[in-house]
Amino acid sequence: MSDKVRCGWVPLNKPTYVKYHDEEWGVPVLDDQKMFEFLILESFQAGLSWEIVLNKRDNFRKAFANFDFNQVALFGEDKIQELLQDKGIVRNQLKIRAAINNAQRYLEIIEEFGSFCKYFWGFSNGKPLENQFKILDDIPASTELSTTIAKDLKVRGFKFMGTTVVYAHMQAVGMVNDHLEECFRYTEV
């Protein structure tokens, strides 16, 4: 594990983080359910550390019907109250309600575009954007493109999807390759 050079944000003493970095972060996601999973996790991460959400990921998976957007879109008030009592997730009422709202908006985009991935990847012409960052300080918190996507999502009724959250989502699902050039994953993704 330690013989490989990784991005500087990866704490090597935290296996969950290392696994996430090495196997998922920055890998292009073309599956609507996986894309929805990242969308939910990123929206709950807003204002918190990624570590909190990453450590609760399995709990989120159980609480949000294995990230099945069709089921989440149908969650009603009883389910919201149940989720507010679930100590395994981030119990923020606004974020829980936003997740359900976003699942409903997600279905609208699928109806319009055929898939959410097709819609989302349309912003980058279906291709990952290759960045060439040498140090962590070079990586932006948001970009003009993340602002454009965030504005479009807002018009479509999404919540907790500001430009910084959208950029983190773009990184997670591989729309941008923000692995540092020296990281062993940079050329792999």
mmCIF file of C-alpha atoms in Angstrom:
data_model
loop_
_atom_site.group_PDB
_atom_site.id
_atom_site.type_symbol
_atom_site.label_atom_id
_atom_site.label_comp_id
_atom_site.label_asym_id
_atom_site.label_seq_id
_atom_site.Cartn_x
_atom_site.Cartn_y
_atom_site.Cartn_z
ATOM 1 C CA MET A 1 0.000 0.000 0.000
ATOM 2 C CA SER A 2 2.693 2.541 0.946
ATOM 3 C CA ASP A 3 4.967 1.764 -2.013
ATOM 4 C CA LYS A 4 2.662 3.700 -4.361
ATOM 5 C CA VAL A 5 2.556 7.474 -4.657
ATOM 6 C CA ARG A 6 -0.968 8.763 -4.034
ATOM 7 C CA CYS A 7 -2.691 12.117 -3.991
ATOM 8 C CA GLY A 8 -1.754 14.070 -0.870
ATOM 9 C CA TRP A 9 -5.304 14.171 0.483
ATOM 10 C CA VAL A 10 -5.300 10.406 1.084
ATOM 11 C CA PRO A 11 -4.512 9.525 4.724
ATOM 12 C CA LEU A 12 -2.524 6.299 4.399
ATOM 13 C CA ASN A 13 -3.521 5.212 7.910
ATOM 14 C CA LYS A 14 -7.206 5.070 6.878
ATOM 15 C CA PRO A 15 -7.840 1.971 4.741
ATOM 16 C CA THR A 16 -11.342 3.093 3.703
ATOM 17 C CA TYR A 17 -9.919 6.308 2.257
ATOM 18 C CA VAL A 18 -7.075 4.476 0.506
ATOM 19 C CA LYS A 19 -9.480 1.955 -1.017
ATOM 20 C CA TYR A 20 -11.823 4.742 -2.185
ATOM 21 C CA HIS A 21 -8.935 6.653 -3.777
ATOM 22 C CA ASP A 22 -7.332 3.590 -5.354
ATOM 23 C CA GLU A 23 -10.490 1.977 -6.726
ATOM 24 C CA GLU A 24 -13.210 4.579 -7.232
ATOM 25 C CA TRP A 25 -12.271 8.251 -7.135
ATOM 26 C CA GLY A 26 -11.939 9.638 -10.629
ATOM 27 C CA VAL A 27 -13.081 6.487 -12.436
ATOM 28 C CA PRO A 28 -15.676 7.462 -15.082
ATOM 29 C CA VAL A 29 -19.168 6.453 -13.945
ATOM 30 C CA LEU A 30 -21.623 5.589 -16.710
ATOM 31 C CA ASP A 31 -24.234 3.776 -14.611
ATOM 32 C CA ASP A 32 -27.234 5.792 -13.404
ATOM 33 C CA GLN A 33 -27.509 4.006 -10.062
ATOM 34 C CA LYS A 34 -23.817 4.488 -9.256
ATOM 35 C CA MET A 35 -24.059 8.115 -10.385
ATOM 36 C CA PHE A 36 -27.032 8.602 -8.045
ATOM 37 C CA GLU A 37 -25.075 7.068 -5.164
ATOM 38 C CA PHE A 38 -22.313 9.625 -5.595
ATOM 39 C CA LEU A 39 -24.850 12.430 -5.990
ATOM 40 C CA ILE A 40 -26.497 11.485 -2.675
ATOM 41 C CA LEU A 41 -23.181 11.109 -0.855
ATOM 42 C CA GLU A 42 -21.811 14.391 -2.213
ATOM 43 C CA SER A 43 -24.957 16.289 -1.198
ATOM 44 C CA PHE A 44 -24.754 14.916 2.343
ATOM 45 C CA GLN A 45 -21.065 15.797 2.496
ATOM 46 C CA ALA A 46 -21.776 19.518 1.954
ATOM 47 C CA GLY A 47 -20.273 21.346 4.934
ATOM 48 C CA LEU A 48 -18.823 18.161 6.434
ATOM 49 C CA SER A 49 -15.664 16.156 5.942
ATOM 50 C CA TRP A 50 -15.718 13.460 3.277
ATOM 51 C CA GLU A 51 -14.448 11.045 5.911
ATOM 52 C CA ILE A 52 -17.730 11.290 7.851
ATOM 53 C CA VAL A 53 -19.781 10.380 4.790
ATOM 54 C CA LEU A 54 -17.360 7.727 3.565
ATOM 55 C CA ASN A 55 -17.421 5.989 6.959
ATOM 56 C CA LYS A 56 -21.244 5.993 6.903
ATOM 57 C CA ARG A 57 -21.528 4.868 3.281
ATOM 58 C CA ASP A 58 -22.877 1.383 4.041
ATOM 59 C CA ASN A 59 -25.449 2.916 6.375
ATOM 60 C CA PHE A 60 -26.480 5.373 3.659
ATOM 61 C CA ARG A 61 -26.796 2.444 1.258
ATOM 62 C CA LYS A 62 -29.225 0.683 3.628
ATOM 63 C CA ALA A 63 -31.142 3.846 4.508
ATOM 64 C CA PHE A 64 -31.549 4.941 0.896
ATOM 65 C CA ALA A 65 -32.725 1.653 -0.645
ATOM 66 C CA ASN A 66 -29.332 0.696 -2.068
ATOM 67 C CA PHE A 67 -29.340 4.088 -3.836
ATOM 68 C CA ASP A 68 -32.268 3.044 -6.022
ATOM 69 C CA PHE A 69 -33.493 6.452 -7.219
ATOM 70 C CA ASN A 70 -36.896 4.983 -8.172
ATOM 71 C CA GLN A 71 -37.506 3.934 -4.565
ATOM 72 C CA VAL A 72 -35.978 7.041 -2.976
ATOM 73 C CA ALA A 73 -38.249 9.238 -5.126
ATOM 74 C CA LEU A 74 -41.218 7.582 -3.408
ATOM 75 C CA PHE A 75 -40.059 8.147 0.187
ATOM 76 C CA GLY A 76 -42.800 9.855 2.184
ATOM 77 C CA GLU A 77 -43.065 11.591 5.529
ATOM 78 C CA ASP A 78 -42.945 8.340 7.530
ATOM 79 C CA LYS A 79 -39.653 7.392 5.869
ATOM 80 C CA ILE A 80 -38.273 10.896 6.458
ATOM 81 C CA GLN A 81 -39.057 10.595 10.167
ATOM 82 C CA GLU A 82 -37.429 7.149 10.225
ATOM 83 C CA LEU A 83 -34.286 8.531 8.559
ATOM 84 C CA LEU A 84 -34.131 11.386 11.068
ATOM 85 C CA GLN A 85 -33.779 8.747 13.798
ATOM 86 C CA ASP A 86 -31.107 6.741 11.948
ATOM 87 C CA LYS A 87 -27.819 7.313 13.800
ATOM 88 C CA GLY A 88 -25.944 5.567 10.990
ATOM 89 C CA ILE A 89 -26.392 8.468 8.563
ATOM 90 C CA VAL A 90 -26.106 12.250 8.677
ATOM 91 C CA ARG A 91 -29.439 13.200 10.256
ATOM 92 C CA ASN A 92 -29.970 16.557 8.617
ATOM 93 C CA GLN A 93 -33.616 17.075 7.739
ATOM 94 C CA LEU A 94 -32.907 19.479 4.878
ATOM 95 C CA LYS A 95 -30.414 17.070 3.312
ATOM 96 C CA ILE A 96 -32.751 14.098 3.720
ATOM 97 C CA ARG A 97 -35.597 15.994 2.083
ATOM 98 C CA ALA A 98 -33.209 17.211 -0.623
ATOM 99 C CA ALA A 99 -32.131 13.621 -1.368
ATOM 100 C CA ILE A 100 -35.758 12.628 -1.970
ATOM 101 C CA ASN A 101 -36.410 15.745 -4.040
ATOM 102 C CA ASN A 102 -33.234 15.103 -6.036
ATOM 103 C CA ALA A 103 -34.319 11.522 -6.751
ATOM 104 C CA GLN A 104 -37.566 12.904 -8.182
ATOM 105 C CA ARG A 105 -35.669 15.447 -10.300
ATOM 106 C CA TYR A 106 -33.242 12.679 -11.309
ATOM 107 C CA LEU A 107 -36.173 10.712 -12.757
ATOM 108 C CA GLU A 108 -37.285 13.783 -14.704
ATOM 109 C CA ILE A 109 -33.837 14.078 -16.268
ATOM 110 C CA ILE A 110 -33.869 10.370 -17.143
ATOM 111 C CA GLU A 111 -37.270 10.877 -18.779
ATOM 112 C CA GLU A 112 -35.892 13.804 -20.804
ATOM 113 C CA PHE A 113 -32.428 12.481 -21.728
ATOM 114 C CA GLY A 114 -32.784 8.709 -21.500
ATOM 115 C CA SER A 115 -30.291 8.539 -18.616
ATOM 116 C CA PHE A 116 -28.847 10.883 -16.035
ATOM 117 C CA CYS A 117 -25.351 9.916 -17.140
ATOM 118 C CA LYS A 118 -26.103 11.034 -20.686
ATOM 119 C CA TYR A 119 -27.307 14.390 -19.352
ATOM 120 C CA PHE A 120 -24.383 14.862 -16.965
ATOM 121 C CA TRP A 121 -21.641 13.726 -19.331
ATOM 122 C CA GLY A 122 -23.115 15.970 -22.025
ATOM 123 C CA PHE A 123 -21.496 18.898 -20.231
ATOM 124 C CA SER A 124 -18.042 17.507 -21.087
ATOM 125 C CA ASN A 125 -18.992 16.123 -24.515
ATOM 126 C CA GLY A 126 -18.941 12.627 -23.049
ATOM 127 C CA LYS A 127 -15.243 12.677 -22.226
ATOM 128 C CA PRO A 128 -13.240 13.082 -19.013
ATOM 129 C CA LEU A 129 -11.390 16.370 -18.708
ATOM 130 C CA GLU A 130 -7.698 15.783 -18.072
ATOM 131 C CA ASN A 131 -6.134 18.166 -15.591
ATOM 132 C CA GLN A 132 -2.424 18.274 -14.879
ATOM 133 C CA PHE A 133 -2.071 19.283 -11.267
ATOM 134 C CA LYS A 134 1.267 18.899 -9.523
ATOM 135 C CA ILE A 135 0.256 19.951 -5.986
ATOM 136 C CA LEU A 136 -2.987 19.858 -4.011
ATOM 137 C CA ASP A 137 -3.196 23.643 -3.821
ATOM 138 C CA ASP A 138 -3.586 23.733 -7.613
ATOM 139 C CA ILE A 139 -6.864 21.806 -7.509
ATOM 140 C CA PRO A 140 -9.807 24.219 -7.500
ATOM 141 C CA ALA A 141 -12.873 23.916 -5.286
ATOM 142 C CA SER A 142 -15.044 24.752 -8.280
ATOM 143 C CA THR A 143 -14.739 25.708 -11.925
ATOM 144 C CA GLU A 144 -16.708 27.542 -14.573
ATOM 145 C CA LEU A 145 -18.075 24.174 -15.729
ATOM 146 C CA SER A 146 -19.161 23.115 -12.228
ATOM 147 C CA THR A 147 -20.931 26.470 -11.882
ATOM 148 C CA THR A 148 -22.712 25.919 -15.204
ATOM 149 C CA ILE A 149 -23.841 22.437 -14.162
ATOM 150 C CA ALA A 150 -24.897 23.637 -10.688
ATOM 151 C CA LYS A 151 -26.999 26.402 -12.223
ATOM 152 C CA ASP A 152 -28.666 23.945 -14.590
ATOM 153 C CA LEU A 153 -29.382 21.527 -11.733
ATOM 154 C CA LYS A 154 -30.835 24.370 -9.673
ATOM 155 C CA VAL A 155 -33.140 25.398 -12.523
ATOM 156 C CA ARG A 156 -34.260 21.770 -12.687
ATOM 157 C CA GLY A 157 -35.093 21.878 -8.956
ATOM 158 C CA PHE A 158 -32.110 20.093 -7.388
ATOM 159 C CA LYS A 159 -31.049 21.036 -3.860
ATOM 160 C CA PHE A 160 -27.651 20.957 -2.108
ATOM 161 C CA MET A 161 -25.973 20.956 -5.508
ATOM 162 C CA GLY A 162 -23.919 24.152 -5.481
ATOM 163 C CA THR A 163 -20.804 24.612 -7.584
ATOM 164 C CA THR A 164 -18.418 23.144 -4.966
ATOM 165 C CA VAL A 165 -20.576 20.041 -4.425
ATOM 166 C CA VAL A 166 -20.923 19.626 -8.193
ATOM 167 C CA TYR A 167 -17.157 19.893 -8.674
ATOM 168 C CA ALA A 168 -16.578 17.246 -6.003
ATOM 169 C CA HIS A 169 -19.121 15.108 -7.851
ATOM 170 C CA MET A 170 -17.311 15.691 -11.152
ATOM 171 C CA GLN A 171 -14.087 14.511 -9.502
ATOM 172 C CA ALA A 172 -15.689 11.462 -7.899
ATOM 173 C CA VAL A 173 -17.389 10.232 -11.087
ATOM 174 C CA GLY A 174 -14.386 10.868 -13.313
ATOM 175 C CA MET A 175 -15.648 13.803 -15.350
ATOM 176 C CA VAL A 176 -12.385 15.458 -14.356
ATOM 177 C CA ASN A 177 -9.141 13.687 -13.606
ATOM 178 C CA ASP A 178 -7.836 15.535 -10.578
ATOM 179 C CA HIS A 179 -5.363 12.904 -9.467
ATOM 180 C CA LEU A 180 -2.019 14.624 -9.087
ATOM 181 C CA GLU A 181 0.386 13.873 -11.919
ATOM 182 C CA GLU A 182 2.685 11.963 -9.576
ATOM 183 C CA CYS A 183 -0.180 9.766 -8.292
ATOM 184 C CA PHE A 184 -0.157 6.219 -9.626
ATOM 185 C CA ARG A 185 -3.876 6.570 -10.490
ATOM 186 C CA TYR A 186 -3.364 9.619 -12.728
ATOM 187 C CA THR A 187 -2.552 7.589 -15.836
ATOM 188 C CA GLU A 188 -4.845 4.700 -14.869
ATOM 189 C CA VAL A 189 -8.030 6.751 -14.952
#
